[in-house]
PDB file of C-alpha atoms in Angstrom:
ATOM      1  CA  MET A   1     -32.287  -4.114  15.797  1.00  0.00           C
ATOM      2  CA  GLU A   2     -32.580  -7.573  14.273  1.00  0.00           C
ATOM      3  CA  GLN A   3     -28.992  -8.445  15.069  1.00  0.00           C
ATOM      4  CA  THR A   4     -29.429  -7.754  18.787  1.00  0.00           C
ATOM      5  CA  LEU A   5     -32.497  -9.993  18.913  1.00  0.00           C
ATOM      6  CA  THR A   6     -30.942 -12.943  17.070  1.00  0.00           C
ATOM      7  CA  GLN A   7     -27.754 -13.101  19.139  1.00  0.00           C
ATOM      8  CA  PRO A   8     -29.519 -13.892  22.420  1.00  0.00           C
ATOM      9  CA  TYR A   9     -31.686 -16.499  20.665  1.00  0.00           C
ATOM     10  CA  LYS A  10     -28.608 -18.239  19.258  1.00  0.00           C
ATOM     11  CA  HIS A  11     -27.010 -18.292  22.679  1.00  0.00           C
ATOM     12  CA  TYR A  12     -30.262 -19.496  24.300  1.00  0.00           C
ATOM     13  CA  PHE A  13     -30.683 -22.202  21.651  1.00  0.00           C
ATOM     14  CA  ARG A  14     -27.106 -23.476  21.904  1.00  0.00           C
ATOM     15  CA  LYS A  15     -27.286 -23.695  25.690  1.00  0.00           C
ATOM     16  CA  ARG A  16     -30.601 -25.530  25.857  1.00  0.00           C
ATOM     17  CA  PHE A  17     -30.748 -27.682  22.729  1.00  0.00           C
ATOM     18  CA  PHE A  18     -28.545 -30.469  24.088  1.00  0.00           C
ATOM     19  CA  LEU A  19     -30.369 -30.377  27.430  1.00  0.00           C
ATOM     20  CA  PHE A  20     -33.424 -31.648  25.548  1.00  0.00           C
ATOM     21  CA  PHE A  21     -31.765 -33.587  22.733  1.00  0.00           C
ATOM     22  CA  ILE A  22     -29.587 -35.936  24.798  1.00  0.00           C
ATOM     23  CA  PRO A  23     -32.360 -37.213  27.137  1.00  0.00           C
ATOM     24  CA  LEU A  24     -34.762 -37.573  24.190  1.00  0.00           C
ATOM     25  CA  MET A  25     -32.135 -39.508  22.252  1.00  0.00           C
ATOM     26  CA  VAL A  26     -31.345 -41.828  25.174  1.00  0.00           C
ATOM     27  CA  VAL A  27     -35.003 -42.571  25.870  1.00  0.00           C
ATOM     28  CA  GLY A  28     -35.749 -42.982  22.163  1.00  0.00           C
ATOM     29  CA  MET A  29     -32.882 -45.384  21.592  1.00  0.00           C
ATOM     30  CA  LEU A  30     -33.538 -47.436  24.705  1.00  0.00           C
ATOM     31  CA  SER A  31     -37.162 -47.938  23.696  1.00  0.00           C
ATOM     32  CA  GLU A  32     -36.378 -48.990  20.108  1.00  0.00           C
ATOM     33  CA  PRO A  33     -35.914 -52.771  19.790  1.00  0.00           C
ATOM     34  CA  MET A  34     -34.404 -52.433  16.304  1.00  0.00           C
ATOM     35  CA  ILE A  35     -31.455 -50.566  17.830  1.00  0.00           C
ATOM     36  CA  ILE A  36     -31.088 -52.427  21.137  1.00  0.00           C
ATOM     37  CA  ARG A  37     -31.752 -56.035  20.054  1.00  0.00           C
ATOM     38  CA  ASN A  38     -30.114 -55.930  16.634  1.00  0.00           C
ATOM     39  CA  PRO A  39     -28.066 -59.147  16.148  1.00  0.00           C
ATOM     40  CA  PHE A  40     -25.620 -57.619  13.602  1.00  0.00           C
ATOM     41  CA  GLU A  41     -25.326 -60.924  11.767  1.00  0.00           C
ATOM     42  CA  GLU A  42     -25.820 -59.649   8.210  1.00  0.00           C
ATOM     43  CA  LEU A  43     -25.157 -56.467   6.267  1.00  0.00           C
ATOM     44  CA  GLU A  44     -28.858 -55.590   6.411  1.00  0.00           C
ATOM     45  CA  ASP A  45     -28.643 -55.490  10.212  1.00  0.00           C
ATOM     46  CA  TYR A  46     -25.962 -52.800  10.048  1.00  0.00           C
ATOM     47  CA  GLU A  47     -27.972 -50.866   7.475  1.00  0.00           C
ATOM     48  CA  ALA A  48     -31.084 -51.057   9.643  1.00  0.00           C
ATOM     49  CA  PHE A  49     -29.118 -49.831  12.651  1.00  0.00           C
ATOM     50  CA  VAL A  50     -27.720 -46.835  10.738  1.00  0.00           C
ATOM     51  CA  LEU A  51     -31.160 -46.067   9.253  1.00  0.00           C
ATOM     52  CA  PHE A  52     -32.886 -46.066  12.646  1.00  0.00           C
ATOM     53  CA  PHE A  53     -30.032 -44.155  14.291  1.00  0.00           C
ATOM     54  CA  VAL A  54     -30.093 -41.391  11.646  1.00  0.00           C
ATOM     55  CA  PHE A  55     -33.903 -41.355  11.765  1.00  0.00           C
ATOM     56  CA  TYR A  56     -33.842 -40.808  15.523  1.00  0.00           C
ATOM     57  CA  ILE A  57     -31.195 -38.094  15.287  1.00  0.00           C
ATOM     58  CA  ILE A  58     -33.199 -36.144  12.699  1.00  0.00           C
ATOM     59  CA  ILE A  59     -36.638 -36.550  14.275  1.00  0.00           C
ATOM     60  CA  LEU A  60     -35.603 -36.067  17.891  1.00  0.00           C
ATOM     61  CA  GLY A  61     -33.254 -33.225  16.954  1.00  0.00           C
ATOM     62  CA  GLY A  62     -36.177 -31.477  15.273  1.00  0.00           C
ATOM     63  CA  LEU A  63     -38.381 -32.125  18.290  1.00  0.00           C
ATOM     64  CA  ALA A  64     -35.748 -30.733  20.664  1.00  0.00           C
ATOM     65  CA  ALA A  65     -35.295 -27.657  18.451  1.00  0.00           C
ATOM     66  CA  PHE A  66     -39.072 -27.137  18.382  1.00  0.00           C
ATOM     67  CA  ILE A  67     -39.304 -27.339  22.178  1.00  0.00           C
ATOM     68  CA  VAL A  68     -36.450 -24.849  22.622  1.00  0.00           C
ATOM     69  CA  SER A  69     -38.036 -22.471  20.101  1.00  0.00           C
ATOM     70  CA  ILE A  70     -41.394 -22.629  21.894  1.00  0.00           C
ATOM     71  CA  MET A  71     -39.660 -21.944  25.210  1.00  0.00           C
ATOM     72  CA  TRP A  72     -37.942 -18.924  23.618  1.00  0.00           C
ATOM     73  CA  ARG A  73     -41.273 -17.588  22.322  1.00  0.00           C
ATOM     74  CA  ILE A  74     -42.900 -18.001  25.735  1.00  0.00           C
ATOM     75  CA  ARG A  75     -39.952 -16.211  27.350  1.00  0.00           C
ATOM     76  CA  GLN A  76     -40.187 -13.334  24.854  1.00  0.00           C
ATOM     77  CA  PHE A  77     -43.936 -13.056  25.407  1.00  0.00           C
ATOM     78  CA  LYS A  78     -43.431 -12.831  29.175  1.00  0.00           C
ATOM     79  CA  VAL A  79     -40.713 -10.169  28.791  1.00  0.00           C
ATOM     80  CA  LYS A  80     -42.917  -8.001  26.560  1.00  0.00           C
ATOM     81  CA  HIS A  81     -45.919  -8.176  28.901  1.00  0.00           C
TER      82      HIS A  81
END
């Protein structure tokens, strides 16, 4: 029983995750001055860019996964009722 319930969730998650992640990432990066206006003159500038880029990937990836999971729960609740 568990296997039949997890397969549709995986498919649902894979289809919709990037629909939320890519727009969130674009908006997040365009609004961050440390990423957009970085002069890349010293080694610290490259490190700051990588730090902010990885930070945005992790945080916004988690946010996108949370949104998709909530949408899945709402969908399951509607199907059961």
